[in-house]
Amino acid sequence: MPEERPADPVSDPRRKAAAVARRVRLALEAEGRAGLTAVPRARKRAAAGESPAAPASGSEKNAYAATDSDAEAEAAEVEAAIEAANSPASAPPEEQAAAALREDLMKQVRAASVETDLFGFASPDLAEGISHAEALARIAAEVAQCDRCPELCKGRTKTVPGQGDPNAKLVFVGEGPGQEEDRQGLAFVGRAGELLTKMIESIGLTRDQVFICNIVKCRPPSNRTPMPDEMANCMPYLARQLEILKPKVLCALGGTAAKALLQTDDGITRLRGRFHPYRGVPLMPTFHPAYVLRSYTPDTRKKVYDDLLKVRATLDA
Ligand code: URA
């Protein structure tokens, strides 16, 4: 828990809100003593540039004009003070900077996933006319220097940017590197990776014909699920990789990858088995190979195989 900082008595917005509330209460008590038994509702605030709605009559104006605008001003002040108290501006500057960076990154990811079709988007990483392989290697070099997630940076042995055919038509996206991936700097090379190889081969492809990567490029400690801010920090690398590759089909391995790419809270059981659009590319969510290893039943394996057959059919279409 971060230590609570003592409030600045002059600028602390909570104190300001309390002071305004006290003034409003005292004003209302005074009005009550003077015979006011009901408080008129504040009129809807006029939109910028509009003049306020005219009062119904001159007497109403005399009775309420000052009270109305005072009450509105007070209400606005209270609102602003509460908003300020709740806003990240009351957080320490380094938290504010981190929050702003995260927000900016997520805006980019959201804008990219909602607005731009991968095929209608010229990857800035290819702007100098370099090959896919060179552009992907440059991203891998940036990832190797990345220090956006303090905990992941501290714990990593190697970064794991992803690997495979730089012109792959099919891209698999997992959650994040595990122990073996962290040791080798390669995605899906542990036990789950062995099963992924079999899954790929079951639809007549080989690992080197596809591209395999993850949402986060550094191993989370003890293989925990990546935190939302870690995913937000790392998503721009994946977005750029996909902009270069422009795959015909995407396959998200497990709920974490599917949710992050599709920006949804729906779980893998609900999502799998059908395609969902990711920037104009059909994306098939399926169970993560590590889950299949844990739940190695004919039913789970059939579901994954059915999903992969759909992937293959779409690749061939
Ligand atoms: N699990 C993942 O999600 N990715 C890997 O690279 C390995 C295991």
Coordinates of C-alpha atoms and ligand atoms in Angstrom, one line a residue:
M1 CA 0.0 0.0 0.0
P2 CA 1.4 3.4 -0.9
E3 CA 1.9 5.7 2.1
E4 CA -0.8 8.3 2.5
R5 CA 0.6 11.7 1.9
P6 CA -0.5 14.6 4.3
A7 CA -3.1 16.8 2.6
D8 CA -2.1 20.3 1.6
P9 CA -4.6 22.4 3.6
V10 CA -4.8 25.1 0.9
S11 CA -5.0 23.1 -2.3
D12 CA -6.3 19.7 -1.2
P13 CA -9.4 19.2 -3.3
R14 CA -11.1 17.1 -0.6
R15 CA -10.8 19.9 1.9
K16 CA -12.0 22.3 -0.7
A17 CA -15.0 20.1 -1.4
A18 CA -15.7 19.9 2.4
A19 CA -15.4 23.7 2.7
V20 CA -17.8 24.3 -0.2
A21 CA -20.3 21.7 1.3
R22 CA -20.1 23.5 4.6
R23 CA -20.8 26.9 3.0
V24 CA -23.8 25.3 1.1
R25 CA -25.2 23.8 4.3
L26 CA -24.8 27.1 6.2
A27 CA -26.5 29.0 3.3
L28 CA -29.4 26.5 3.2
E29 CA -29.8 26.7 7.0
A30 CA -30.0 30.5 6.8
E31 CA -32.5 30.3 4.0
G32 CA -34.5 27.9 6.1
R33 CA -34.6 30.3 9.0
A34 CA -35.8 33.0 6.6
G35 CA -38.7 30.8 5.6
L36 CA -37.5 28.9 2.5
T37 CA -39.0 25.5 2.6
A38 CA -38.0 24.1 -0.8
V39 CA -34.9 24.4 -2.8
P40 CA -35.5 25.2 -6.5
R41 CA -34.0 22.6 -8.9
A42 CA -31.0 23.9 -10.7
R43 CA -31.8 24.5 -14.3
K44 CA -30.0 22.4 -16.9
R45 CA -26.7 24.2 -17.5
A46 CA -26.8 26.0 -20.8
A47 CA -24.5 24.6 -23.5
A48 CA -21.5 26.7 -24.3
G49 CA -22.5 29.8 -26.2
E50 CA -26.2 29.4 -25.4
S51 CA -27.9 32.0 -23.3
P52 CA -29.6 30.5 -20.1
A53 CA -33.3 29.7 -20.4
A54 CA -35.4 32.7 -19.6
P55 CA -37.3 32.6 -16.3
A56 CA -41.1 32.2 -16.4
S57 CA -41.8 35.6 -14.9
G58 CA -40.2 38.7 -13.5
S59 CA -41.1 37.7 -10.0
E60 CA -39.6 34.3 -10.4
K61 CA -36.5 36.0 -11.6
N62 CA -36.4 38.2 -8.6
A63 CA -37.0 35.4 -6.2
Y64 CA -34.7 32.8 -7.7
A65 CA -32.2 34.3 -10.1
A66 CA -29.5 35.0 -7.6
T67 CA -30.2 31.7 -5.6
D68 CA -30.2 29.7 -8.8
S69 CA -27.0 31.0 -10.2
D70 CA -25.4 30.8 -6.7
A71 CA -26.5 27.3 -6.2
E72 CA -25.3 26.4 -9.7
A73 CA -22.0 28.0 -9.1
E74 CA -21.7 26.2 -5.8
A75 CA -22.8 22.9 -7.3
A76 CA -20.3 23.3 -10.1
E77 CA -17.6 24.1 -7.6
V78 CA -18.4 21.0 -5.5
E79 CA -18.5 18.9 -8.6
A80 CA -15.2 20.2 -9.8
A81 CA -13.6 19.7 -6.4
I82 CA -14.9 16.2 -6.2
E83 CA -13.7 15.4 -9.7
A84 CA -10.3 16.9 -8.9
A85 CA -10.2 14.8 -5.7
N86 CA -10.9 11.7 -7.7
S87 CA -8.7 12.5 -10.7
P88 CA -5.2 11.1 -11.2
A89 CA -4.0 14.7 -10.8
S90 CA -4.0 14.0 -7.0
A91 CA -1.6 11.1 -7.5
P92 CA 2.2 11.6 -7.2
P93 CA 3.8 12.9 -10.5
E94 CA 5.4 9.6 -11.4
E95 CA 2.0 7.8 -11.1
Q96 CA 0.4 10.5 -13.1
A97 CA 3.1 10.1 -15.8
A98 CA 2.7 6.3 -15.8
A99 CA -1.1 6.6 -16.0
A100 CA -0.9 9.1 -18.9
L101 CA 1.5 6.8 -20.8
R102 CA -0.8 3.8 -20.2
E103 CA -3.9 5.7 -21.3
D104 CA -2.1 7.0 -24.4
L105 CA -0.9 3.5 -25.3
M106 CA -4.4 2.0 -24.8
K107 CA -5.9 4.8 -26.9
Q108 CA -3.5 3.8 -29.7
V109 CA -4.3 0.2 -29.4
R110 CA -8.1 0.9 -29.2
A111 CA -7.9 3.2 -32.2
A112 CA -5.9 0.8 -34.1
S113 CA -8.1 -2.2 -33.4
V114 CA -11.3 -0.4 -34.0
E115 CA -10.6 2.0 -36.8
T116 CA -7.9 0.6 -39.0
D117 CA -8.1 -2.5 -41.1
L118 CA -4.7 -4.2 -41.1
F119 CA -4.8 -4.4 -44.9
G120 CA -5.7 -0.7 -45.3
F121 CA -2.8 0.3 -43.1
A122 CA 0.7 1.0 -44.3
S123 CA 3.0 -0.1 -41.6
P124 CA 5.3 2.8 -40.6
D125 CA 7.9 0.1 -39.8
L126 CA 8.1 -0.7 -43.5
A127 CA 8.2 2.9 -44.7
E128 CA 11.9 2.8 -45.6
G129 CA 11.2 -0.1 -48.0
I130 CA 12.9 -2.6 -45.7
S131 CA 11.9 -6.3 -45.7
H132 CA 9.4 -7.8 -43.2
A133 CA 12.3 -9.7 -41.6
E134 CA 14.3 -6.5 -41.1
A135 CA 11.3 -4.6 -39.7
L136 CA 10.5 -7.5 -37.3
A137 CA 14.1 -7.6 -36.2
R138 CA 14.1 -3.9 -35.5
I139 CA 11.0 -4.4 -33.2
A140 CA 12.8 -7.3 -31.5
A141 CA 15.8 -5.0 -30.9
E142 CA 13.5 -2.4 -29.3
V143 CA 11.8 -5.1 -27.2
A144 CA 15.3 -6.2 -25.9
Q145 CA 15.9 -2.6 -24.7
C146 CA 12.3 -2.1 -23.3
D147 CA 12.0 -1.1 -19.7
R148 CA 8.3 -0.2 -19.5
C149 CA 7.4 -2.9 -16.9
P150 CA 9.8 -2.7 -14.0
E151 CA 8.9 -6.1 -12.5
L152 CA 9.1 -8.0 -15.8
C153 CA 12.4 -6.3 -16.8
K154 CA 13.9 -7.2 -13.4
G155 CA 12.9 -10.9 -13.7
R156 CA 13.7 -11.6 -17.3
T157 CA 16.6 -13.6 -18.7
K158 CA 15.8 -12.9 -22.3
T159 CA 13.1 -11.0 -24.1
V160 CA 10.8 -13.1 -26.3
P161 CA 9.6 -11.1 -29.2
G162 CA 8.3 -14.0 -31.3
Q163 CA 9.6 -15.9 -34.3
G164 CA 8.7 -17.6 -37.5
D165 CA 8.1 -16.9 -41.1
P166 CA 8.3 -13.1 -41.7
N167 CA 5.7 -13.5 -44.4
A168 CA 3.4 -15.9 -42.5
K169 CA -0.2 -16.0 -43.4
L170 CA -1.1 -17.5 -40.0
V171 CA 0.0 -16.0 -36.7
F172 CA -0.5 -17.6 -33.3
V173 CA -0.6 -15.3 -30.3
G174 CA -0.1 -16.6 -26.7
E175 CA -0.2 -15.0 -23.4
G176 CA 3.5 -14.6 -22.3
P177 CA 6.7 -16.5 -22.1
G178 CA 7.2 -19.2 -19.6
Q179 CA 10.5 -20.4 -18.0
E180 CA 11.9 -22.2 -21.0
E181 CA 10.9 -19.4 -23.4
D182 CA 12.6 -16.9 -21.1
R183 CA 15.8 -19.0 -21.1
Q184 CA 15.9 -19.4 -24.9
G185 CA 14.3 -16.1 -26.0
L186 CA 11.9 -18.0 -28.2
A187 CA 8.1 -18.3 -28.0
F188 CA 6.4 -21.6 -27.2
V189 CA 9.4 -23.9 -26.8
G190 CA 8.5 -25.5 -23.5
R191 CA 5.9 -28.3 -23.0
A192 CA 3.0 -26.1 -24.2
G193 CA 5.1 -25.3 -27.2
E194 CA 5.6 -29.0 -28.0
L195 CA 1.8 -29.4 -28.0
L196 CA 1.5 -26.2 -30.2
T197 CA 3.8 -27.8 -32.7
K198 CA 1.5 -30.9 -32.9
M199 CA -1.5 -28.6 -33.2
I200 CA 0.1 -26.8 -36.1
E201 CA 1.1 -30.1 -37.8
S202 CA -2.4 -31.4 -37.4
I203 CA -3.5 -29.0 -40.0
G204 CA -0.7 -29.8 -42.4
L205 CA 1.6 -26.9 -41.5
T206 CA 5.0 -26.6 -39.9
R207 CA 6.2 -24.2 -37.2
D208 CA 8.4 -22.4 -39.6
Q209 CA 5.5 -21.6 -41.9
V210 CA 3.7 -19.6 -39.3
F211 CA 4.6 -16.8 -36.9
I212 CA 4.4 -17.4 -33.1
C213 CA 4.4 -14.7 -30.5
N214 CA 2.8 -13.5 -27.3
I215 CA 0.9 -10.5 -25.8
V216 CA 3.8 -9.8 -23.4
K217 CA 7.4 -10.3 -24.5
C218 CA 8.9 -10.8 -21.0
R219 CA 8.1 -13.7 -18.6
P220 CA 5.8 -12.7 -15.8
P221 CA 7.2 -13.9 -12.4
S222 CA 6.1 -17.5 -11.5
N223 CA 4.2 -17.5 -14.9
R224 CA 1.4 -15.4 -13.4
T225 CA -1.1 -13.8 -15.8
P226 CA 0.3 -10.5 -17.2
M227 CA -1.2 -7.4 -15.4
P228 CA -3.4 -5.1 -17.5
D229 CA -0.8 -2.4 -17.5
E230 CA 1.9 -4.8 -18.6
M231 CA -0.3 -5.9 -21.5
A232 CA -1.0 -2.3 -22.3
N233 CA 2.7 -1.5 -22.3
C234 CA 3.5 -4.4 -24.6
M235 CA 0.5 -4.3 -27.0
P236 CA 2.0 -1.7 -29.3
Y237 CA 4.9 -4.1 -30.2
L238 CA 2.4 -6.8 -31.1
A239 CA 0.2 -4.3 -33.0
R240 CA 3.3 -3.3 -35.1
Q241 CA 4.3 -6.9 -35.7
L242 CA 0.8 -7.6 -37.0
E243 CA 0.9 -4.5 -39.2
I244 CA 4.1 -5.8 -40.8
L245 CA 2.9 -9.4 -41.2
K246 CA -0.7 -8.6 -42.2
P247 CA -1.7 -12.3 -41.7
K248 CA -4.7 -13.8 -43.4
V249 CA -5.7 -15.5 -40.2
L250 CA -4.9 -15.0 -36.5
C251 CA -5.2 -17.6 -33.8
A252 CA -5.4 -16.5 -30.1
L253 CA -4.2 -19.1 -27.7
G254 CA -6.2 -18.9 -24.5
G255 CA -8.4 -16.4 -22.9
T256 CA -5.8 -13.8 -22.0
A257 CA -4.6 -13.4 -25.6
A258 CA -8.2 -13.5 -27.0
K259 CA -9.5 -10.9 -24.5
A260 CA -6.5 -8.5 -25.0
L261 CA -6.7 -8.7 -28.8
L262 CA -10.5 -8.4 -29.0
Q263 CA -10.8 -5.9 -26.1
T264 CA -13.5 -8.0 -24.5
D265 CA -14.3 -9.4 -21.0
D266 CA -15.8 -12.6 -22.5
G267 CA -14.1 -15.8 -21.5
I268 CA -12.4 -18.3 -23.9
T269 CA -15.3 -20.8 -23.6
R270 CA -17.7 -18.3 -25.0
L271 CA -15.2 -16.8 -27.6
R272 CA -13.7 -20.0 -29.1
G273 CA -15.1 -21.9 -32.0
R274 CA -15.9 -18.9 -34.2
F275 CA -14.0 -16.1 -35.9
H276 CA -14.0 -12.5 -34.5
P277 CA -12.6 -9.5 -36.4
Y278 CA -9.3 -8.1 -35.3
R279 CA -8.6 -5.1 -37.5
G280 CA -10.3 -6.8 -40.5
V281 CA -8.4 -10.1 -39.9
P282 CA -10.4 -13.2 -38.8
L283 CA -9.2 -14.2 -35.4
M284 CA -10.0 -17.6 -34.0
P285 CA -9.7 -17.9 -30.2
T286 CA -8.9 -21.5 -29.0
F287 CA -7.8 -23.1 -25.8
H288 CA -4.3 -22.5 -24.7
P289 CA -2.0 -25.6 -25.2
A290 CA -1.1 -25.4 -21.5
Y291 CA -4.8 -25.7 -20.6
V292 CA -5.1 -28.6 -23.1
L293 CA -2.2 -30.4 -21.3
R294 CA -4.0 -29.9 -18.0
S295 CA -7.4 -31.0 -19.3
Y296 CA -6.3 -33.6 -21.9
T297 CA -9.7 -35.0 -22.6
P298 CA -11.1 -36.2 -26.0
D299 CA -13.7 -33.3 -25.7
T300 CA -11.1 -30.6 -25.2
R301 CA -8.8 -32.0 -27.9
K302 CA -11.7 -32.2 -30.4
K303 CA -12.7 -28.6 -29.7
V304 CA -9.2 -27.4 -30.4
Y305 CA -8.9 -29.5 -33.5
D306 CA -12.3 -28.2 -34.8
D307 CA -11.1 -24.6 -34.2
L308 CA -7.9 -25.4 -36.1
L309 CA -9.7 -26.9 -39.0
K310 CA -11.7 -23.7 -39.3
V311 CA -8.4 -21.8 -39.3
R312 CA -7.0 -24.0 -42.1
A313 CA -10.2 -23.7 -44.2
T314 CA -10.0 -19.9 -43.9
L315 CA -6.3 -19.9 -44.8
D316 CA -7.2 -21.9 -47.9
A317 CA -10.2 -19.9 -48.9
Ligands
URA1 N1 2.7 -19.9 -22.9 C1 2.5 -18.8 -23.6 O1 1.4 -18.2 -23.6 N2 3.5 -18.4 -24.4 C2 4.6 -19.0 -24.5 O2 5.5 -18.6 -25.3 C3 4.8 -20.2 -23.8 C4 3.8 -20.6 -22.9

